[in-house]
Tab-separated table of N, CA, C and O in Angstrom:
chain	number	residue	atom	x	y	z
A	1	UNK	N	0.805	-1.207	0.000
A	1	UNK	CA	0.000	0.000	0.000
A	1	UNK	C	0.845	1.266	0.000
A	1	UNK	O	0.293	2.354	0.018
A	2	UNK	N	2.158	1.135	0.017
A	2	UNK	CA	3.007	2.317	0.098
A	2	UNK	C	3.685	2.661	-1.213
A	2	UNK	O	4.623	3.440	-1.234
A	3	UNK	N	3.246	2.083	-2.317
A	3	UNK	CA	3.878	2.383	-3.592
A	3	UNK	C	2.976	2.007	-4.754
A	3	UNK	O	1.873	1.485	-4.562
A	4	UNK	N	3.454	2.264	-5.944
A	4	UNK	CA	2.675	2.007	-7.149
A	4	UNK	C	2.885	0.610	-7.709
A	4	UNK	O	2.082	0.154	-8.508
A	5	UNK	N	3.970	-0.069	-7.324
A	5	UNK	CA	4.290	-1.388	-7.863
A	5	UNK	C	3.920	-2.476	-6.863
A	5	UNK	O	4.122	-2.329	-5.661
A	6	UNK	N	3.423	-3.593	-7.348
A	6	UNK	CA	3.219	-4.764	-6.517
A	6	UNK	C	4.583	-5.411	-6.298
A	6	UNK	O	5.387	-5.518	-7.224
A	7	UNK	N	4.860	-5.839	-5.051
A	7	UNK	CA	6.148	-6.455	-4.729
A	7	UNK	C	5.956	-7.572	-3.708
A	7	UNK	O	5.080	-7.482	-2.850
A	8	UNK	N	6.807	-8.584	-3.790
A	8	UNK	CA	6.846	-9.606	-2.754
A	8	UNK	C	7.454	-8.988	-1.499
A	8	UNK	O	8.325	-8.110	-1.597
A	9	UNK	N	7.063	-9.435	-0.307
A	9	UNK	CA	7.576	-8.842	0.931
A	9	UNK	C	9.106	-8.835	1.031
A	9	UNK	O	9.685	-7.852	1.481
A	10	UNK	N	9.787	-9.913	0.602
A	10	UNK	CA	11.251	-9.944	0.691
A	10	UNK	C	11.876	-8.898	-0.225
A	10	UNK	O	12.952	-8.383	0.056
A	11	UNK	N	11.209	-8.580	-1.330
A	11	UNK	CA	11.761	-7.658	-2.322
A	11	UNK	C	11.716	-6.201	-1.888
A	11	UNK	O	12.381	-5.359	-2.482
A	12	UNK	N	10.942	-5.871	-0.850
A	12	UNK	CA	10.801	-4.485	-0.419
A	12	UNK	C	12.153	-3.905	-0.019
A	12	UNK	O	12.997	-4.591	0.556
A	13	UNK	N	12.346	-2.649	-0.326
A	13	UNK	CA	13.585	-1.964	0.034
A	13	UNK	C	13.282	-0.854	1.030
A	13	UNK	O	12.159	-0.371	1.127
A	14	UNK	N	14.333	-0.458	1.771
A	14	UNK	CA	14.188	0.545	2.822
A	14	UNK	C	15.358	1.511	2.772
A	14	UNK	O	16.502	1.088	2.658
A	15	UNK	N	15.060	2.781	2.870
A	15	UNK	CA	16.084	3.841	2.929
A	15	UNK	C	17.085	3.701	1.776
A	15	UNK	O	18.295	3.797	1.960
A	16	UNK	N	16.579	3.491	0.583
A	16	UNK	CA	17.407	3.252	-0.591
A	16	UNK	C	18.174	4.506	-1.008
A	16	UNK	O	17.754	5.616	-0.730
A	17	UNK	N	19.286	4.277	-1.691
A	17	UNK	CA	20.127	5.361	-2.206
A	17	UNK	C	20.564	5.051	-3.629
A	17	UNK	O	20.683	3.896	-4.034
A	18	UNK	N	20.839	6.104	-4.363
A	18	UNK	CA	21.519	6.047	-5.658
A	18	UNK	C	20.828	5.112	-6.648
A	18	UNK	O	21.454	4.236	-7.224
A	19	UNK	N	19.539	5.318	-6.877
A	19	UNK	CA	18.815	4.513	-7.866
A	19	UNK	C	19.372	4.821	-9.250
A	19	UNK	O	19.487	5.982	-9.640
A	20	UNK	N	19.751	3.771	-9.963
A	20	UNK	CA	20.437	3.917	-11.254
A	20	UNK	C	19.714	3.097	-12.319
A	20	UNK	O	19.673	1.872	-12.232
A	21	UNK	N	19.113	3.762	-13.329
A	21	UNK	CA	18.497	3.004	-14.425
A	21	UNK	C	19.555	2.212	-15.184
A	21	UNK	O	20.670	2.687	-15.392
A	22	UNK	N	19.194	1.005	-15.589
A	22	UNK	CA	20.089	0.147	-16.353
A	22	UNK	C	19.668	0.149	-17.826
A	22	UNK	O	18.511	0.423	-18.139
A	23	UNK	N	20.590	-0.151	-18.743
A	23	UNK	CA	20.246	-0.162	-20.170
A	23	UNK	C	19.082	-1.090	-20.523
A	23	UNK	O	18.343	-0.827	-21.467
A	24	UNK	N	18.867	-2.156	-19.738
A	24	UNK	CA	17.781	-3.102	-20.020
A	24	UNK	C	16.439	-2.679	-19.424
A	24	UNK	O	15.464	-3.417	-19.489
A	25	UNK	N	16.381	-1.475	-18.818
A	25	UNK	CA	15.144	-0.976	-18.221
A	25	UNK	C	15.004	-1.280	-16.743
A	25	UNK	O	14.108	-0.759	-16.077
A	26	UNK	N	15.864	-2.132	-16.191
A	26	UNK	CA	15.857	-2.413	-14.762
A	26	UNK	C	16.406	-1.220	-13.998
A	26	UNK	O	16.956	-0.294	-14.586
A	27	UNK	N	16.277	-1.254	-12.675
A	27	UNK	CA	16.907	-0.253	-11.819
A	27	UNK	C	17.797	-0.961	-10.809
A	27	UNK	O	17.487	-2.050	-10.332
A	28	UNK	N	18.932	-0.339	-10.497
A	28	UNK	CA	19.888	-0.835	-9.516
A	28	UNK	C	19.946	0.194	-8.403
A	28	UNK	O	19.922	1.403	-8.667
A	29	UNK	N	20.021	-0.266	-7.155
A	29	UNK	CA	20.082	0.663	-6.023
A	29	UNK	C	20.826	0.036	-4.858
A	29	UNK	O	21.063	-1.168	-4.824
A	30	UNK	N	21.183	0.885	-3.904
A	30	UNK	CA	21.675	0.417	-2.617
A	30	UNK	C	20.499	0.471	-1.658
A	30	UNK	O	19.887	1.519	-1.473
A	31	UNK	N	20.167	-0.655	-1.071
A	31	UNK	CA	19.060	-0.797	-0.137
A	31	UNK	C	19.655	-0.860	1.266
A	31	UNK	O	20.220	-1.875	1.648
A	32	UNK	N	19.542	0.246	2.028
A	32	UNK	CA	20.179	0.311	3.338
A	32	UNK	C	19.592	-0.642	4.370
A	32	UNK	O	20.294	-1.123	5.242
A	33	UNK	N	18.294	-0.904	4.307
A	33	UNK	CA	17.637	-1.601	5.404
A	33	UNK	C	17.187	-0.579	6.434
A	33	UNK	O	17.202	0.629	6.177
A	34	UNK	N	16.819	-1.037	7.606
A	34	UNK	CA	16.270	-0.139	8.636
A	34	UNK	C	16.565	-0.703	10.011
A	34	UNK	O	16.322	-1.880	10.272
A	35	UNK	N	17.095	0.147	10.894
A	35	UNK	CA	17.344	-0.279	12.279
A	35	UNK	C	16.056	-0.788	12.911
A	35	UNK	O	15.004	-0.185	12.781
A	36	UNK	N	16.136	-1.914	13.572
A	36	UNK	CA	14.999	-2.471	14.277
A	36	UNK	C	14.014	-3.221	13.387
A	36	UNK	O	13.097	-3.842	13.887
A	37	UNK	N	14.196	-3.164	12.066
A	37	UNK	CA	13.288	-3.846	11.143
A	37	UNK	C	14.042	-4.908	10.356
A	37	UNK	O	13.733	-6.090	10.418
A	38	UNK	N	15.022	-4.476	9.593
A	38	UNK	CA	15.850	-5.377	8.794
A	38	UNK	C	17.265	-4.804	8.798
A	38	UNK	O	17.577	-3.890	8.047
A	39	UNK	N	18.104	-5.314	9.672
A	39	UNK	CA	19.419	-4.723	9.887
A	39	UNK	C	20.489	-5.391	9.044
A	39	UNK	O	21.491	-5.867	9.556
A	40	UNK	N	20.282	-5.412	7.748
A	40	UNK	CA	21.304	-5.761	6.774
A	40	UNK	C	21.023	-4.965	5.511
A	40	UNK	O	19.899	-4.548	5.252
A	41	UNK	N	22.072	-4.689	4.778
A	41	UNK	CA	21.987	-3.869	3.567
A	41	UNK	C	22.347	-4.711	2.358
A	41	UNK	O	22.963	-5.772	2.489
A	42	UNK	N	21.999	-4.207	1.173
A	42	UNK	CA	22.293	-4.946	-0.053
A	42	UNK	C	22.309	-4.010	-1.248
A	42	UNK	O	21.729	-2.927	-1.228
A	43	UNK	N	22.965	-4.473	-2.300
A	43	UNK	CA	22.787	-3.895	-3.630
A	43	UNK	C	21.673	-4.720	-4.254
A	43	UNK	O	21.658	-5.946	-4.127
A	44	UNK	N	20.724	-4.053	-4.911
A	44	UNK	CA	19.563	-4.771	-5.439
A	44	UNK	C	19.189	-4.246	-6.817
A	44	UNK	O	19.192	-3.035	-7.047
A	45	UNK	N	18.877	-5.181	-7.720
A	45	UNK	CA	18.409	-4.825	-9.061
A	45	UNK	C	16.983	-5.330	-9.226
A	45	UNK	O	16.683	-6.480	-8.895
A	46	UNK	N	16.130	-4.462	-9.733
A	46	UNK	CA	14.706	-4.772	-9.913
A	46	UNK	C	14.320	-4.648	-11.377
A	46	UNK	O	14.721	-3.701	-12.061
A	47	UNK	N	13.496	-5.582	-11.836
A	47	UNK	CA	12.851	-5.485	-13.144
A	47	UNK	C	11.473	-4.864	-12.908
A	47	UNK	O	10.736	-5.301	-12.014
A	48	UNK	N	11.138	-3.859	-13.692
A	48	UNK	CA	9.864	-3.161	-13.552
A	48	UNK	C	8.958	-3.542	-14.709
A	48	UNK	O	9.400	-3.600	-15.856
A	49	UNK	N	7.692	-3.783	-14.417
A	49	UNK	CA	6.745	-4.062	-15.492
A	49	UNK	C	5.595	-3.058	-15.416
A	49	UNK	O	5.228	-2.586	-14.335
A	50	UNK	N	5.049	-2.760	-16.587
A	50	UNK	CA	3.990	-1.764	-16.733
A	50	UNK	C	2.891	-2.335	-17.617
A	50	UNK	O	3.150	-3.198	-18.456
A	51	UNK	N	1.675	-1.835	-17.466
A	51	UNK	CA	0.608	-2.272	-18.362
A	51	UNK	C	0.705	-1.512	-19.686
A	51	UNK	O	1.593	-0.670	-19.856
A	52	UNK	N	-0.193	-1.811	-20.611
A	52	UNK	CA	-0.127	-1.212	-21.951
A	52	UNK	C	-0.307	0.303	-21.928
A	52	UNK	O	0.101	0.997	-22.862
A	53	UNK	N	-0.884	0.854	-20.852
A	53	UNK	CA	-1.046	2.306	-20.726
A	53	UNK	C	0.147	2.957	-20.029
A	53	UNK	O	0.164	4.179	-19.854
A	54	UNK	N	1.114	2.154	-19.608
A	54	UNK	CA	2.290	2.686	-18.928
A	54	UNK	C	2.141	2.784	-17.422
A	54	UNK	O	3.020	3.316	-16.752
A	55	UNK	N	1.053	2.282	-16.872
A	55	UNK	CA	0.870	2.306	-15.415
A	55	UNK	C	1.700	1.193	-14.778
A	55	UNK	O	1.787	0.093	-15.321
A	56	UNK	N	2.306	1.463	-13.606
A	56	UNK	CA	3.137	0.460	-12.936
A	56	UNK	C	2.359	-0.785	-12.561
A	56	UNK	O	1.214	-0.712	-12.117
A	57	UNK	N	2.982	-1.950	-12.742
A	57	UNK	CA	2.393	-3.216	-12.324
A	57	UNK	C	3.203	-3.859	-11.211
A	57	UNK	O	2.729	-4.021	-10.105
A	58	UNK	N	4.446	-4.239	-11.522
A	58	UNK	CA	5.223	-5.047	-10.584
A	58	UNK	C	6.700	-4.666	-10.619
A	58	UNK	O	7.239	-4.366	-11.676
A	59	UNK	N	7.322	-4.705	-9.458
A	59	UNK	CA	8.774	-4.586	-9.325
A	59	UNK	C	9.260	-5.904	-8.752
A	59	UNK	O	8.823	-6.317	-7.677
A	60	UNK	N	10.141	-6.572	-9.483
A	60	UNK	CA	10.617	-7.889	-9.074
A	60	UNK	C	12.127	-7.863	-8.875
A	60	UNK	O	12.871	-7.422	-9.756
A	61	UNK	N	12.585	-8.331	-7.735
A	61	UNK	CA	14.009	-8.441	-7.447
A	61	UNK	C	14.615	-9.494	-8.368
A	61	UNK	O	14.188	-10.646	-8.354
A	62	UNK	N	15.588	-9.097	-9.195
A	62	UNK	CA	16.198	-10.041	-10.135
A	62	UNK	C	17.660	-10.325	-9.798
A	62	UNK	O	18.249	-11.268	-10.322
A	63	UNK	N	18.266	-9.500	-8.932
A	63	UNK	CA	19.655	-9.726	-8.510
A	63	UNK	C	19.871	-8.961	-7.217
A	63	UNK	O	19.318	-7.880	-7.013
A	64	UNK	N	20.677	-9.555	-6.339
A	64	UNK	CA	21.063	-8.855	-5.118
A	64	UNK	C	22.420	-9.342	-4.658
A	64	UNK	O	22.845	-10.453	-4.977
A	65	UNK	N	23.097	-8.492	-3.903
A	65	UNK	CA	24.295	-8.897	-3.185
A	65	UNK	C	24.155	-8.343	-1.785
A	65	UNK	O	23.924	-7.155	-1.585
A	66	UNK	N	24.257	-9.235	-0.813
A	66	UNK	CA	24.270	-8.793	0.582
A	66	UNK	C	25.344	-9.571	1.301
A	66	UNK	O	25.494	-10.772	1.105
A	67	UNK	N	26.111	-8.861	2.086
A	67	UNK	CA	27.154	-9.512	2.862
A	67	UNK	C	26.568	-10.132	4.111
A	67	UNK	O	25.457	-9.803	4.535
A	68	UNK	N	27.308	-11.022	4.685
A	68	UNK	CA	26.884	-11.663	5.925
A	68	UNK	C	26.725	-10.601	7.004
A	68	UNK	O	27.707	-10.072	7.509
A	69	UNK	N	25.496	-10.257	7.326
A	69	UNK	CA	25.182	-9.307	8.410
A	69	UNK	C	25.811	-7.932	8.231
A	69	UNK	O	26.079	-7.250	9.218
A	70	UNK	N	26.066	-7.482	6.997
A	70	UNK	CA	26.580	-6.135	6.781
A	70	UNK	C	25.416	-5.147	6.792
A	70	UNK	O	24.422	-5.329	6.085
A	71	UNK	N	25.543	-4.114	7.592
A	71	UNK	CA	24.501	-3.090	7.691
A	71	UNK	C	25.140	-1.723	7.579
A	71	UNK	O	25.969	-1.349	8.394
A	72	UNK	N	24.785	-0.994	6.538
A	72	UNK	CA	25.205	0.393	6.346
A	72	UNK	C	24.003	1.272	6.597
A	72	UNK	O	23.083	1.316	5.777
A	73	UNK	N	23.973	1.967	7.705
A	73	UNK	CA	22.767	2.665	8.154
A	73	UNK	C	22.393	3.864	7.288
A	73	UNK	O	21.247	4.287	7.293
A	74	UNK	N	23.343	4.423	6.561
A	74	UNK	CA	23.021	5.624	5.783
A	74	UNK	C	23.906	5.720	4.553
A	74	UNK	O	24.883	4.990	4.408
A	75	UNK	N	23.503	6.621	3.670
A	75	UNK	CA	24.201	6.895	2.405
A	75	UNK	C	24.431	5.594	1.635
A	75	UNK	O	23.538	4.784	1.542
A	76	UNK	N	25.589	5.427	1.030
A	76	UNK	CA	25.997	4.227	0.307
A	76	UNK	C	25.527	4.231	-1.145
A	76	UNK	O	24.705	5.051	-1.540
A	77	UNK	N	26.058	3.284	-1.963
A	77	UNK	CA	25.863	3.350	-3.408
A	77	UNK	C	26.119	1.986	-4.035
A	77	UNK	O	26.841	1.160	-3.483
A	78	UNK	N	25.525	1.759	-5.202
A	78	UNK	CA	25.798	0.579	-6.025
A	78	UNK	C	25.809	1.023	-7.481
A	78	UNK	O	24.899	1.724	-7.923
A	79	UNK	N	26.849	0.669	-8.212
A	79	UNK	CA	26.992	1.035	-9.622
A	79	UNK	C	27.357	-0.187	-10.440
A	79	UNK	O	28.271	-0.935	-10.075
A	80	UNK	N	26.684	-0.390	-11.547
A	80	UNK	CA	27.025	-1.466	-12.476
A	80	UNK	C	28.175	-0.966	-13.338
A	80	UNK	O	28.122	0.110	-13.926
A	81	UNK	N	29.225	-1.750	-13.406
A	81	UNK	CA	30.406	-1.406	-14.186
A	81	UNK	C	30.269	-1.905	-15.622
A	81	UNK	O	29.453	-2.779	-15.910
A	82	UNK	N	31.082	-1.374	-16.510
A	82	UNK	CA	31.046	-1.756	-17.923
A	82	UNK	C	31.302	-3.250	-18.122
A	82	UNK	O	30.787	-3.852	-19.068
A	83	UNK	N	32.059	-3.875	-17.210
A	83	UNK	CA	32.358	-5.301	-17.340
A	83	UNK	C	31.243	-6.196	-16.779
A	83	UNK	O	31.373	-7.412	-16.752
A	84	UNK	N	30.136	-5.593	-16.305
A	84	UNK	CA	29.016	-6.353	-15.777
A	84	UNK	C	29.069	-6.568	-14.272
A	84	UNK	O	28.085	-7.000	-13.677
A	85	UNK	N	30.206	-6.282	-13.649
A	85	UNK	CA	30.314	-6.396	-12.198
A	85	UNK	C	29.629	-5.206	-11.546
A	85	UNK	O	29.227	-4.256	-12.215
A	86	UNK	N	29.513	-5.237	-10.225
A	86	UNK	CA	28.877	-4.154	-9.485
A	86	UNK	C	29.844	-3.632	-8.432
A	86	UNK	O	30.438	-4.414	-7.691
A	87	UNK	N	30.011	-2.311	-8.405
A	87	UNK	CA	30.825	-1.643	-7.391
A	87	UNK	C	29.874	-1.192	-6.295
A	87	UNK	O	28.939	-0.430	-6.548
A	88	UNK	N	30.094	-1.685	-5.074
A	88	UNK	CA	29.203	-1.412	-3.949
A	88	UNK	C	29.978	-0.637	-2.894
A	88	UNK	O	31.055	-1.056	-2.477
A	89	UNK	N	29.417	0.492	-2.474
A	89	UNK	CA	30.040	1.330	-1.456
A	89	UNK	C	29.152	1.392	-0.225
A	89	UNK	O	28.030	1.885	-0.297
A	90	UNK	N	29.646	0.881	0.886
A	90	UNK	CA	29.003	1.074	2.185
A	90	UNK	C	29.634	2.313	2.796
A	90	UNK	O	30.847	2.330	3.049
A	91	UNK	N	28.851	3.346	3.056
A	91	UNK	CA	29.392	4.563	3.656
A	91	UNK	C	30.044	4.256	4.996
A	91	UNK	O	31.058	4.824	5.357
A	92	UNK	N	29.423	3.371	5.733
A	92	UNK	CA	30.010	2.836	6.960
A	92	UNK	C	29.387	1.475	7.201
A	92	UNK	O	28.348	1.159	6.647
A	93	UNK	N	30.047	0.661	7.981
A	93	UNK	CA	29.463	-0.608	8.402
A	93	UNK	C	29.336	-0.580	9.915
A	93	UNK	O	30.244	-0.129	10.610
A	94	UNK	N	28.214	-1.033	10.396
A	94	UNK	CA	27.942	-0.987	11.825
A	94	UNK	C	28.915	-1.845	12.624
A	94	UNK	O	29.226	-1.536	13.748
A	95	UNK	N	29.406	-2.937	12.017
A	95	UNK	CA	30.287	-3.825	12.771
A	95	UNK	C	31.659	-3.221	13.030
A	95	UNK	O	32.303	-3.522	14.006
A	96	UNK	N	32.114	-2.315	12.148
A	96	UNK	CA	33.463	-1.781	12.311
A	96	UNK	C	33.542	-0.273	12.183
A	96	UNK	O	34.590	0.305	12.429
A	97	UNK	N	32.457	0.385	11.785
A	97	UNK	CA	32.412	1.832	11.556
A	97	UNK	C	33.460	2.274	10.534
A	97	UNK	O	34.057	3.328	10.652
A	98	UNK	N	33.690	1.439	9.531
A	98	UNK	CA	34.589	1.753	8.425
A	98	UNK	C	33.773	1.867	7.149
A	98	UNK	O	32.717	1.249	7.025
A	99	UNK	N	34.286	2.616	6.183
A	99	UNK	CA	33.720	2.551	4.836
A	99	UNK	C	34.209	1.251	4.205
A	99	UNK	O	35.308	0.775	4.491
A	100	UNK	N	33.385	0.659	3.351
A	100	UNK	CA	33.723	-0.592	2.688
A	100	UNK	C	33.339	-0.468	1.226
A	100	UNK	O	32.203	-0.123	0.915
A	101	UNK	N	34.287	-0.720	0.330
A	101	UNK	CA	34.038	-0.673	-1.107
A	101	UNK	C	34.370	-2.047	-1.671
A	101	UNK	O	35.451	-2.590	-1.406
A	102	UNK	N	33.420	-2.607	-2.436
A	102	UNK	CA	33.563	-3.950	-2.981
A	102	UNK	C	33.256	-3.952	-4.470
A	102	UNK	O	32.389	-3.207	-4.918
A	103	UNK	N	33.937	-4.804	-5.211
A	103	UNK	CA	33.515	-5.131	-6.560
A	103	UNK	C	33.088	-6.592	-6.530
A	103	UNK	O	33.842	-7.455	-6.099
A	104	UNK	N	31.846	-6.847	-6.965
A	104	UNK	CA	31.321	-8.207	-6.969
A	104	UNK	C	30.843	-8.551	-8.375
A	104	UNK	O	30.421	-7.687	-9.129
A	105	UNK	N	30.922	-9.840	-8.710
A	105	UNK	CA	30.403	-10.267	-10.013
A	105	UNK	C	28.944	-10.683	-9.865
A	105	UNK	O	28.383	-10.675	-8.762
A	106	UNK	N	28.312	-11.054	-10.951
A	106	UNK	CA	26.890	-11.397	-10.938
A	106	UNK	C	26.604	-12.665	-10.129
A	106	UNK	O	25.485	-12.875	-9.689
A	107	UNK	N	27.622	-13.487	-9.916
A	107	UNK	CA	27.460	-14.695	-9.099
A	107	UNK	C	27.614	-14.388	-7.612
A	107	UNK	O	27.467	-15.274	-6.782
A	108	UNK	N	27.949	-13.138	-7.266
A	108	UNK	CA	28.075	-12.747	-5.872
A	108	UNK	C	29.464	-12.877	-5.289
A	108	UNK	O	29.669	-12.638	-4.104
A	109	UNK	N	30.430	-13.239	-6.115
A	109	UNK	CA	31.806	-13.396	-5.644
A	109	UNK	C	32.454	-12.025	-5.482
A	109	UNK	O	32.382	-11.181	-6.381
A	110	UNK	N	33.097	-11.779	-4.335
A	110	UNK	CA	33.829	-10.532	-4.104
A	110	UNK	C	35.161	-10.628	-4.831
A	110	UNK	O	35.973	-11.502	-4.553
A	111	UNK	N	35.378	-9.702	-5.773
A	111	UNK	CA	36.588	-9.705	-6.581
A	111	UNK	C	37.633	-8.729	-6.059
A	111	UNK	O	38.823	-8.888	-6.323
A	112	UNK	N	37.174	-7.719	-5.343
A	112	UNK	CA	38.064	-6.655	-4.883
A	112	UNK	C	37.425	-6.006	-3.674
A	112	UNK	O	36.208	-5.860	-3.622
A	113	UNK	N	38.236	-5.622	-2.695
A	113	UNK	CA	37.712	-5.023	-1.464
A	113	UNK	C	38.659	-3.977	-0.920
A	113	UNK	O	39.881	-4.162	-0.954
A	114	UNK	N	38.102	-2.887	-0.413
A	114	UNK	CA	38.876	-1.841	0.257
A	114	UNK	C	38.115	-1.432	1.508
A	114	UNK	O	36.916	-1.140	1.442
A	115	UNK	N	38.803	-1.443	2.640
A	115	UNK	CA	38.223	-0.955	3.894
A	115	UNK	C	39.010	0.274	4.336
A	115	UNK	O	40.234	0.291	4.273
A	116	UNK	N	38.281	1.280	4.803
A	116	UNK	CA	38.923	2.493	5.294
A	116	UNK	C	39.301	2.322	6.757
A	116	UNK	O	39.003	1.305	7.375
A	117	UNK	N	39.881	3.350	7.304
A	117	UNK	CA	40.118	3.368	8.740
A	117	UNK	C	38.823	3.667	9.475
A	117	UNK	O	37.826	4.058	8.864
A	118	UNK	N	38.814	3.476	10.792
A	118	UNK	CA	37.614	3.746	11.586
A	118	UNK	C	37.146	5.197	11.434
A	118	UNK	O	37.960	6.115	11.319
A	119	UNK	N	35.823	5.347	11.418
A	119	UNK	CA	35.163	6.649	11.357
A	119	UNK	C	35.457	7.431	10.079
A	119	UNK	O	35.254	8.636	10.020
A	120	UNK	N	35.935	6.766	9.045
A	120	UNK	CA	36.144	7.399	7.741
A	120	UNK	C	35.019	6.943	6.847
A	120	UNK	O	34.764	5.759	6.713
A	121	UNK	N	34.307	7.876	6.244
A	121	UNK	CA	33.132	7.526	5.449
A	121	UNK	C	33.229	8.127	4.055
A	121	UNK	O	33.869	9.143	3.845
A	122	UNK	N	32.532	7.486	3.133
A	122	UNK	CA	32.411	8.019	1.783
A	122	UNK	C	31.019	7.695	1.274
A	122	UNK	O	30.438	6.672	1.658
A	123	UNK	N	30.472	8.556	0.433
A	123	UNK	CA	29.134	8.312	-0.095
A	123	UNK	C	29.166	7.338	-1.255
A	123	UNK	O	28.348	6.450	-1.369
A	124	UNK	N	30.130	7.516	-2.152
A	124	UNK	CA	30.210	6.641	-3.316
A	124	UNK	C	31.645	6.560	-3.793
A	124	UNK	O	32.467	7.385	-3.459
A	125	UNK	N	31.899	5.546	-4.575
A	125	UNK	CA	33.215	5.340	-5.178
A	125	UNK	C	33.022	5.169	-6.679
A	125	UNK	O	31.960	4.756	-7.135
A	126	UNK	N	34.038	5.483	-7.423
A	126	UNK	CA	34.034	5.280	-8.868
A	126	UNK	C	35.247	4.466	-9.244
A	126	UNK	O	36.321	4.621	-8.655
A	127	UNK	N	35.097	3.615	-10.219
A	127	UNK	CA	36.236	2.843	-10.698
A	127	UNK	C	36.980	3.688	-11.726
A	127	UNK	O	36.402	4.161	-12.695
A	128	UNK	N	38.263	3.871	-11.493
A	128	UNK	CA	39.104	4.681	-12.369
A	128	UNK	C	39.941	3.734	-13.223
A	128	UNK	O	40.508	2.778	-12.696
A	129	UNK	N	40.004	3.984	-14.534
A	129	UNK	CA	40.817	3.096	-15.370
A	129	UNK	C	42.289	3.154	-14.961
A	129	UNK	O	42.735	4.163	-14.412
A	130	UNK	N	43.031	2.100	-15.222
A	130	UNK	CA	44.457	2.089	-14.860
A	130	UNK	C	45.199	3.229	-15.547
A	130	UNK	O	44.857	3.629	-16.662
A	131	UNK	N	46.207	3.720	-14.860
A	131	UNK	CA	46.984	4.832	-15.398
A	131	UNK	C	48.136	4.370	-16.300
A	131	UNK	O	48.657	5.157	-17.065
A	132	UNK	N	48.545	3.103	-16.175
A	132	UNK	CA	49.685	2.665	-16.976
A	132	UNK	C	49.348	2.833	-18.460
A	132	UNK	O	48.243	2.622	-18.905
A	133	UNK	N	50.312	3.294	-19.185
A	133	UNK	CA	50.094	3.577	-20.595
A	133	UNK	C	49.732	5.022	-20.828
A	133	UNK	O	49.807	5.528	-21.948
A	134	UNK	N	49.278	5.717	-19.775
A	134	UNK	CA	48.908	7.125	-19.897
A	134	UNK	C	49.989	8.043	-19.351
A	134	UNK	O	49.995	9.223	-19.625
A	135	UNK	N	50.871	7.490	-18.560
A	135	UNK	CA	51.902	8.299	-17.917
A	135	UNK	C	53.146	8.307	-18.780
A	135	UNK	O	53.645	7.271	-19.184
A	136	UNK	N	53.627	9.498	-19.078
A	136	UNK	CA	54.870	9.636	-19.842
A	136	UNK	C	55.979	9.998	-18.887
A	136	UNK	O	55.815	10.809	-17.971
A	137	UNK	N	57.115	9.377	-19.069
A	137	UNK	CA	58.271	9.705	-18.230
A	137	UNK	C	59.042	10.828	-18.895
A	137	UNK	O	59.103	10.948	-20.123
A	138	UNK	N	59.611	11.653	-18.069
A	138	UNK	CA	60.417	12.773	-18.548
A	138	UNK	C	61.870	12.385	-18.367
A	138	UNK	O	62.289	11.960	-17.305
A	139	UNK	N	62.631	12.511	-19.440
A	139	UNK	CA	64.054	12.156	-19.354
A	139	UNK	C	64.907	13.387	-19.276
A	139	UNK	O	64.583	14.429	-19.687
């Protein structure tokens, strides 16, 4: 009753950030969760369906990544990379109060991870192409 799309209860998101349309019409977001309700966060991709008049019908969870009991209470981000992987930024994690940046593949495998020091936060991260080949040495 709180939205225009029909959704299964598990698919509901809370305190979401950085909703990003995908080329296939899906949306990708960081779903923070909620203290006292669902204290884990995830990156989530939804397929949206509409009727012939363009009215919303259903939002269906088609992909997610959630760490074992990872909860980022605020901010945070999820971005689909050109290689199909997803870059996930936890502004902070409740277990360690560090920022956490991960690259995960579609199977959920963590390919790359960076943790900050305590009490250091970031809203989002971007993947920067390698610099090798771009740097010229001066002789």
